[in-house]
Short mmCIF file of N, CA and C in Angstrom, two decimals:
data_model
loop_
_atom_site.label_atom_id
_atom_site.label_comp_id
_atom_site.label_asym_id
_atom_site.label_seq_id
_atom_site.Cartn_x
_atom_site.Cartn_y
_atom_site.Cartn_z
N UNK A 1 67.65 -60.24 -45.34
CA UNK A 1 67.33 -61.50 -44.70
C UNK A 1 67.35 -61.28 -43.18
N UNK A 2 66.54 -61.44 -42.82
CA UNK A 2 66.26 -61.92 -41.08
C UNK A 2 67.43 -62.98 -40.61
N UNK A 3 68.21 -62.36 -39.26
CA UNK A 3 68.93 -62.88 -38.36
C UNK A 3 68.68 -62.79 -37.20
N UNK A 4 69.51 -63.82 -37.01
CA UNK A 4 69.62 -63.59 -35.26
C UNK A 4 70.97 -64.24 -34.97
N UNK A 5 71.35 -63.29 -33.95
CA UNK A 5 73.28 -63.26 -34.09
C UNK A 5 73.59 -63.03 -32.24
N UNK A 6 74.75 -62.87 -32.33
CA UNK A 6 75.37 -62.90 -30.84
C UNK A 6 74.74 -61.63 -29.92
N UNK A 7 75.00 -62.63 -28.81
CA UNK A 7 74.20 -61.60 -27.67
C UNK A 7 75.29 -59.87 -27.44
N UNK A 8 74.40 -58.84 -27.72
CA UNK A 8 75.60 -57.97 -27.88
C UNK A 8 76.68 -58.02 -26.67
N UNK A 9 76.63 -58.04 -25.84
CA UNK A 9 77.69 -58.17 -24.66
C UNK A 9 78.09 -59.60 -24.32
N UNK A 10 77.65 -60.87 -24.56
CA UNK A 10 78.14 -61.86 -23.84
C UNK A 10 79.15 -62.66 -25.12
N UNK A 11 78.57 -62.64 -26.33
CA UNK A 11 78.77 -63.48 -27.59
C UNK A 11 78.47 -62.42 -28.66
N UNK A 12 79.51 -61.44 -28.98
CA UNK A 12 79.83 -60.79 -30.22
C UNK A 12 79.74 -61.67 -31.35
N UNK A 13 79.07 -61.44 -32.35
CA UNK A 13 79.06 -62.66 -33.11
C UNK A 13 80.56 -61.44 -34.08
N UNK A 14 81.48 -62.50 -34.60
CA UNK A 14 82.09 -61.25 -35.47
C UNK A 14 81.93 -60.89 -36.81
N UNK A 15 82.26 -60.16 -37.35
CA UNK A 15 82.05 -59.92 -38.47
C UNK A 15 83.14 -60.01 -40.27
N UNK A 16 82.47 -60.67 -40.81
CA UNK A 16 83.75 -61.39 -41.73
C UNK A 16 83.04 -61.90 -42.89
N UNK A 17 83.90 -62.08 -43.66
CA UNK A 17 82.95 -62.36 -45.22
C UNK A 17 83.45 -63.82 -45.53
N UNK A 18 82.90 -64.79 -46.22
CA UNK A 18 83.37 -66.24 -46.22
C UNK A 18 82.25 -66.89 -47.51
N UNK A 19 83.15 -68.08 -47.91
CA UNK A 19 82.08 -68.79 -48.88
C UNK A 19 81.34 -69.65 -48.57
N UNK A 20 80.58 -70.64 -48.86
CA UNK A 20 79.79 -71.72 -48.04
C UNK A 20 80.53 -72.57 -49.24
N UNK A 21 81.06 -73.76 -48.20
CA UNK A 21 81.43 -74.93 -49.15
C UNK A 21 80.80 -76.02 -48.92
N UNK A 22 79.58 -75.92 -47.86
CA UNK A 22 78.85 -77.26 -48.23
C UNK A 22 77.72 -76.72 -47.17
N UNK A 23 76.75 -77.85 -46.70
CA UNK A 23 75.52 -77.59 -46.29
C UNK A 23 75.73 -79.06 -45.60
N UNK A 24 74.95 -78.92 -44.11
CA UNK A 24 74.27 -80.17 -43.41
C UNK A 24 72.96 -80.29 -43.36
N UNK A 25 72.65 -81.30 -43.93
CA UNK A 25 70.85 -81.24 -43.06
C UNK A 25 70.82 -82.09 -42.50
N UNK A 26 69.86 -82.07 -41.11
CA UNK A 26 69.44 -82.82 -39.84
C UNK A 26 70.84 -83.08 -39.55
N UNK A 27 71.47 -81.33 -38.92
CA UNK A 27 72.99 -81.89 -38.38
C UNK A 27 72.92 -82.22 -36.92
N UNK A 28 73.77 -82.92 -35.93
CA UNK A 28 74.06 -82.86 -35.20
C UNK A 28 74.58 -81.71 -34.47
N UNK A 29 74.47 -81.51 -33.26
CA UNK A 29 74.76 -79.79 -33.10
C UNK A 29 76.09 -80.68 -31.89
N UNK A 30 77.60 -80.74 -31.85
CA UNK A 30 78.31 -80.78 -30.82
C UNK A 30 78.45 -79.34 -29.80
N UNK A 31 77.80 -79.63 -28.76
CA UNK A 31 78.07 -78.49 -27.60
C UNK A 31 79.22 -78.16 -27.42
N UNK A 32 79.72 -76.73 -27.75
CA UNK A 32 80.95 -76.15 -27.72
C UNK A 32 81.34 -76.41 -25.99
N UNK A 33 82.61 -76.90 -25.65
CA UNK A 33 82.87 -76.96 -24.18
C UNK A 33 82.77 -75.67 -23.13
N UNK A 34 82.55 -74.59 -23.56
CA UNK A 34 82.08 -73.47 -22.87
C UNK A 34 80.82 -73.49 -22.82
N UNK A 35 80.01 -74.02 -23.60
CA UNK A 35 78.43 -73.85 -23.77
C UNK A 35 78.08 -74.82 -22.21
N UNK A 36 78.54 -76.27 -22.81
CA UNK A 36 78.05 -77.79 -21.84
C UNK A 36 78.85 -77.30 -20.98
N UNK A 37 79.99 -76.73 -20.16
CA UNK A 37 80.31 -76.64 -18.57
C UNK A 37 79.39 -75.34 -18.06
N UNK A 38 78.94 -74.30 -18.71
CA UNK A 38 78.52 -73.02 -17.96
C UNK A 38 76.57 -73.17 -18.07
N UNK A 39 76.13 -74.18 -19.41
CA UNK A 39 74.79 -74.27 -19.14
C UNK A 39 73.89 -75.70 -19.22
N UNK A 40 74.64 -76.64 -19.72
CA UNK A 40 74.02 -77.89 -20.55
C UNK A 40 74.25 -78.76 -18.79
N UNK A 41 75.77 -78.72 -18.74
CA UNK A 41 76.50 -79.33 -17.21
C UNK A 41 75.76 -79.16 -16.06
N UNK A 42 75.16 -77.89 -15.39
CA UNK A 42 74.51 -77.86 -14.18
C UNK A 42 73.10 -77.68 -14.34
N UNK A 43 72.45 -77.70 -15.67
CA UNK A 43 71.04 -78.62 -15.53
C UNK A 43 71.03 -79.67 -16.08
N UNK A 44 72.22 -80.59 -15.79
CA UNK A 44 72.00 -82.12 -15.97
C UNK A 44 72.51 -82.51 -14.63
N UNK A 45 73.12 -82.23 -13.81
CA UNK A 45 73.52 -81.99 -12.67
C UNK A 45 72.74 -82.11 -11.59
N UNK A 46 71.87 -81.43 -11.54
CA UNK A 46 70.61 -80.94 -11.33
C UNK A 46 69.57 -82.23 -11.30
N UNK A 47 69.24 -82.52 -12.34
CA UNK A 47 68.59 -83.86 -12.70
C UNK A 47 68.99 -83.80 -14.10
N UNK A 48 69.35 -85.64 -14.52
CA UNK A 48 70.14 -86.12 -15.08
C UNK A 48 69.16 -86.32 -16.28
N UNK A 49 67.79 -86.51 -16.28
CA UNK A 49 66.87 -86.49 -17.55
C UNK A 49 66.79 -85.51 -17.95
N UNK A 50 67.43 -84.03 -18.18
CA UNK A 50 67.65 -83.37 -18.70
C UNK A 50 68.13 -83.09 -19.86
N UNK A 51 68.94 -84.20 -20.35
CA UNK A 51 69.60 -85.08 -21.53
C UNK A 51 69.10 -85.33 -22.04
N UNK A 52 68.40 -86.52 -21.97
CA UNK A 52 67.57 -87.51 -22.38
C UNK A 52 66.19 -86.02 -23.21
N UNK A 53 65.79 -85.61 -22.32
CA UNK A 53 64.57 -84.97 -22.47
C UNK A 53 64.90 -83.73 -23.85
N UNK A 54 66.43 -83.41 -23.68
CA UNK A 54 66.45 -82.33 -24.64
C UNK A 54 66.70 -82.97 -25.67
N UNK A 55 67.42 -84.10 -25.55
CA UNK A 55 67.52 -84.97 -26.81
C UNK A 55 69.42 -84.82 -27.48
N UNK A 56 69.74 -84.64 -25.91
CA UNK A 56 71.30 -84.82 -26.26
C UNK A 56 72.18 -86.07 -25.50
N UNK A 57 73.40 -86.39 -25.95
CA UNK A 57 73.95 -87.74 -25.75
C UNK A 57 75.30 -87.31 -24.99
N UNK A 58 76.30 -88.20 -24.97
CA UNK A 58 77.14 -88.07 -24.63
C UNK A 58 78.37 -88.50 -25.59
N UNK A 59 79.03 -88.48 -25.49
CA UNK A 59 80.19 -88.66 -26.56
C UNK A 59 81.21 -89.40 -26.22
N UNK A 60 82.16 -90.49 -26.70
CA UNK A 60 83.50 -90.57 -25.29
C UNK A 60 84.32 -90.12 -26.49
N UNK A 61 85.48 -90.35 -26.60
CA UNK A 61 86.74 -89.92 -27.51
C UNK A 61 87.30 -91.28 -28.47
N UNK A 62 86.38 -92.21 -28.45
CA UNK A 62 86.73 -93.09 -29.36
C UNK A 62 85.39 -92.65 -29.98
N UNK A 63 84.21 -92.19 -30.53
CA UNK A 63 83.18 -91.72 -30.70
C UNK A 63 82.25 -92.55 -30.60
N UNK A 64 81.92 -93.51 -29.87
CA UNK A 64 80.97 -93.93 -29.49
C UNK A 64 80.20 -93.30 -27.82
N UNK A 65 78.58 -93.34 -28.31
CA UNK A 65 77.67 -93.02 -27.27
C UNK A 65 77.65 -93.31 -26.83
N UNK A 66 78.25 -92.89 -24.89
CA UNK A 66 78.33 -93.37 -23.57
C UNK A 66 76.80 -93.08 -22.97
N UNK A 67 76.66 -94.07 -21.75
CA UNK A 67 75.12 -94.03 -21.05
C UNK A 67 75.61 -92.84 -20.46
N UNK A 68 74.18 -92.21 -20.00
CA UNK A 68 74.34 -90.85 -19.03
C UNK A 68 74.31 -91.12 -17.93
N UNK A 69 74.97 -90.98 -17.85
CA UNK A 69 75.60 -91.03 -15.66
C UNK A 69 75.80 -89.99 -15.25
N UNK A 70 76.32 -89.70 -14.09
CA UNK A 70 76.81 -88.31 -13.10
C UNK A 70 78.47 -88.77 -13.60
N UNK A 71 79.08 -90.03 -13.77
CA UNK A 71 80.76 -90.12 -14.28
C UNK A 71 80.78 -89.59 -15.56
N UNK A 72 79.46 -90.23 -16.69
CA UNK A 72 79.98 -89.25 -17.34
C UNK A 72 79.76 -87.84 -17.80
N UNK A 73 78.75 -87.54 -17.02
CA UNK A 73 79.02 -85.74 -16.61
C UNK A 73 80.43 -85.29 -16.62
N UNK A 74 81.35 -85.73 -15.11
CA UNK A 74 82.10 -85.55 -14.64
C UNK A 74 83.40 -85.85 -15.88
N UNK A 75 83.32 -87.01 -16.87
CA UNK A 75 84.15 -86.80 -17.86
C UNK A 75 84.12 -85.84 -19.29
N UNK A 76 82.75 -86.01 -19.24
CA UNK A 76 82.50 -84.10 -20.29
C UNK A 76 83.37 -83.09 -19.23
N UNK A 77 82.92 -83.14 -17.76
CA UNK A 77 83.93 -81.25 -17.21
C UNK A 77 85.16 -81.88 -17.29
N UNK A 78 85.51 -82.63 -17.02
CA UNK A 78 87.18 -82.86 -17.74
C UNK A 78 87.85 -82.56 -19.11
N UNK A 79 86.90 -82.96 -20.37
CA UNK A 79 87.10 -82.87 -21.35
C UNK A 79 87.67 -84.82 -21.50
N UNK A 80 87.35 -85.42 -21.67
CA UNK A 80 87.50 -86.78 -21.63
C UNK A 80 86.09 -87.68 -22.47
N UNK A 81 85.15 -86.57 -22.67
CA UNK A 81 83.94 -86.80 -23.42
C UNK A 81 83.20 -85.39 -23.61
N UNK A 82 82.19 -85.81 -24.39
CA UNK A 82 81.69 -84.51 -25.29
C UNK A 82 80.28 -84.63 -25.01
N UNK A 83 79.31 -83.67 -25.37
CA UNK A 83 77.79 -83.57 -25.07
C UNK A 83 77.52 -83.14 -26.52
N UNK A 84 76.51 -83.89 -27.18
CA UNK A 84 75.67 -83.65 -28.31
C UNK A 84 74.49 -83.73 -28.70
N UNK A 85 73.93 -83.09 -29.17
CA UNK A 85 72.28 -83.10 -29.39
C UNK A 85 72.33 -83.27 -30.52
N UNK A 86 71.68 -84.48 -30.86
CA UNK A 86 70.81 -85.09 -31.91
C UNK A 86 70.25 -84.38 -32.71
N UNK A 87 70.16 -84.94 -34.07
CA UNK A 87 69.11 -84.34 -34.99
C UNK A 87 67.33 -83.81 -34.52
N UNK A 88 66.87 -83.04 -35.38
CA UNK A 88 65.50 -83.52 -34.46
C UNK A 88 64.55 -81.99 -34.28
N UNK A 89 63.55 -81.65 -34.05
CA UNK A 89 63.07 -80.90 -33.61
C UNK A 89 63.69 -79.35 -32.45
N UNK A 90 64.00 -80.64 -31.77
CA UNK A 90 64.71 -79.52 -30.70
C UNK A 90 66.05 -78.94 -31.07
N UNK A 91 66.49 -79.40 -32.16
CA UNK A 91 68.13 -79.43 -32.35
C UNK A 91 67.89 -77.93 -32.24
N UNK A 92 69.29 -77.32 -31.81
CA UNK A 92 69.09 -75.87 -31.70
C UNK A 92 70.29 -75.31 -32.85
N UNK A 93 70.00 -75.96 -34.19
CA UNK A 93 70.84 -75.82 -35.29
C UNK A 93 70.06 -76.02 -36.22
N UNK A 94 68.56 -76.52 -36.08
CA UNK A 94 67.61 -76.76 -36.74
C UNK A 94 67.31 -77.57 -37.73
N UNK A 95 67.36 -77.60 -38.84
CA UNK A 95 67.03 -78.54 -39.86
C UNK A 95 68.70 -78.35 -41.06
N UNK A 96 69.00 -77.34 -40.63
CA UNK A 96 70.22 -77.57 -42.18
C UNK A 96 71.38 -76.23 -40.77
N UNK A 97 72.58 -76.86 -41.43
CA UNK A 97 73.61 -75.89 -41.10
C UNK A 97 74.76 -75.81 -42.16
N UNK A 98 75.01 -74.34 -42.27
CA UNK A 98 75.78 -74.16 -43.81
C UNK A 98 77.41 -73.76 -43.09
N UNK A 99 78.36 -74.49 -43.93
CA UNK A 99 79.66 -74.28 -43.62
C UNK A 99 80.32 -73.43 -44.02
N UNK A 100 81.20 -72.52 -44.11
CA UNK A 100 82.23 -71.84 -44.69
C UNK A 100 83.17 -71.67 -43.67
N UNK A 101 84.22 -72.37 -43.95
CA UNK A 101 85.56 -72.70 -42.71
C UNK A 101 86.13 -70.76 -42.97
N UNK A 102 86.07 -70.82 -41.40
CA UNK A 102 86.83 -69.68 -41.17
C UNK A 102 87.40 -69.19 -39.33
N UNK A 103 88.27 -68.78 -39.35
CA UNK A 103 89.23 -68.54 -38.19
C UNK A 103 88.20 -68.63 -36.85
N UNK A 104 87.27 -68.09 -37.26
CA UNK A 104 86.24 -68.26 -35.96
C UNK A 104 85.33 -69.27 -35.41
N UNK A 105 85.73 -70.12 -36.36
CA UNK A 105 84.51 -71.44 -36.11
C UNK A 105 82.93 -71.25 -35.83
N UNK A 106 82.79 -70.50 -36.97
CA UNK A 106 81.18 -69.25 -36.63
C UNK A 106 81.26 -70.35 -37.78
N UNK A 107 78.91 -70.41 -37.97
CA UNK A 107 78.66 -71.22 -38.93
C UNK A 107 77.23 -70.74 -39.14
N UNK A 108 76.15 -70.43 -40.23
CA UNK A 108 75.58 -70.11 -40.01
C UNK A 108 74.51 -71.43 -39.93
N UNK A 109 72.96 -71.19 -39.13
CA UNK A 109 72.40 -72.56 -39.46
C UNK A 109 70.43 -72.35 -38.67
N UNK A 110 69.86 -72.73 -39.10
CA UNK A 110 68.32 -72.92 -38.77
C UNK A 110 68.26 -72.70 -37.60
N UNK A 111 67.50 -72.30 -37.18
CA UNK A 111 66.30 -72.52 -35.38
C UNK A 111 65.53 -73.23 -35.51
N UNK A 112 65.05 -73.94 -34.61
CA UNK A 112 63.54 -74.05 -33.66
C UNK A 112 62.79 -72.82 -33.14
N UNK A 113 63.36 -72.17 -32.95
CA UNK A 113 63.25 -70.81 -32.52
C UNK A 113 62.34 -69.86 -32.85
N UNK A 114 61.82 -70.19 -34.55
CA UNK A 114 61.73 -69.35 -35.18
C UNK A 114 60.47 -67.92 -34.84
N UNK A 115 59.94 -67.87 -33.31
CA UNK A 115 59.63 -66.38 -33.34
C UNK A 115 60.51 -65.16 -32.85
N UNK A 116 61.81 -66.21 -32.92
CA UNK A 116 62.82 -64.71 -32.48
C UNK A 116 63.04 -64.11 -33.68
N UNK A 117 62.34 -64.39 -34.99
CA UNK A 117 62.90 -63.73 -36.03
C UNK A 117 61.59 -62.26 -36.22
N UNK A 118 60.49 -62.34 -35.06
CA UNK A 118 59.86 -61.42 -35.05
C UNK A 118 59.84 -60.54 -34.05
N UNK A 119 61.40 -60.73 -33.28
CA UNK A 119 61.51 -59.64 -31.87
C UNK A 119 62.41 -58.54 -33.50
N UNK A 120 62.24 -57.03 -32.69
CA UNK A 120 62.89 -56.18 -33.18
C UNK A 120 64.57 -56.03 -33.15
N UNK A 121 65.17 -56.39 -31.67
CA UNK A 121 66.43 -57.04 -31.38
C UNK A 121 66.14 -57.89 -31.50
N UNK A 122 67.29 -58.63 -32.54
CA UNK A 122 67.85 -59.82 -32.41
C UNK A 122 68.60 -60.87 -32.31
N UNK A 123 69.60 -60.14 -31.10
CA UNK A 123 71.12 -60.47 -30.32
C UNK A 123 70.87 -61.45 -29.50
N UNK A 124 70.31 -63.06 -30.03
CA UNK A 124 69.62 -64.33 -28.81
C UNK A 124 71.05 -65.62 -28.95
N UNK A 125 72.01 -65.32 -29.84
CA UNK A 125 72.42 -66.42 -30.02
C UNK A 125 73.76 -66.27 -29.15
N UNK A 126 74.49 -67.62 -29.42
CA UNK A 126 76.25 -67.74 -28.64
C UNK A 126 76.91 -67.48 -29.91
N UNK A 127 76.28 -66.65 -30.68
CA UNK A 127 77.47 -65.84 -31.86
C UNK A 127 77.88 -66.71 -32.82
N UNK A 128 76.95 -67.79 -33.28
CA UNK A 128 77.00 -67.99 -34.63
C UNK A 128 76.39 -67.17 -35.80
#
């Protein structure tokens, strides 16, 4: 089967054997807080329809969807709210994501992507 796995030097994806105990389709993808402060954060920063346009929201901690502002930017880099992308085309988890709980919080799951499955390397992901 065709993959595509962690970037070899930035995102080792690791290696481990696990069962799948369930399946999502049209999941929500939550931006890991290393992902949204080092890439999602300063091109919304930048300009703020960046969100909107990729088709991600904001989160607060009671889980309801906050409007996108520059505050609540500033409460995602706190950790006081969360960044999520929607179901959807662009989702960058694609149409289904399969679970098997394990120490690494690795999961495997679909692209949009799909002509990276015709590069010869294929080390494109943050190591799911």
């Amino acid at each position: 089967m065709n993959v595509v796995v962690g970037k070899a030097y930035n995102h080792k994806t690791p290696v481990f054997s696990g069962a799948v105990r369930y399946l999502i389709f049209s999941p929500y993808w939550d931006v890991p807080p290393s992902i949204a402060r080092k890439e999602v954060l300063p091109k919304a920063r930048k300009n703020i329809d960046y969100l909107a346009r990729n088709e991600f929201e904001i989160v607060g901690s009671n889980e309801q969807v906050i409007p996108t502002t520059y505050g609540a930017l500033e409460a995602v880099s706190a950790g006081r709210a969360r960044i999520r992308q929607r179901p959807g085309a662009q989702n960058a988890l694609g149409g289904v994501k399969f679970i098997f709980p394990n120490e690494f919080n690795v999961y495997m799951h679909d692209t949009p992507a799909q002509a990276l499955f015709g590069e010869v390397r294929r080390d494109f992901s943050h190591a799911c």
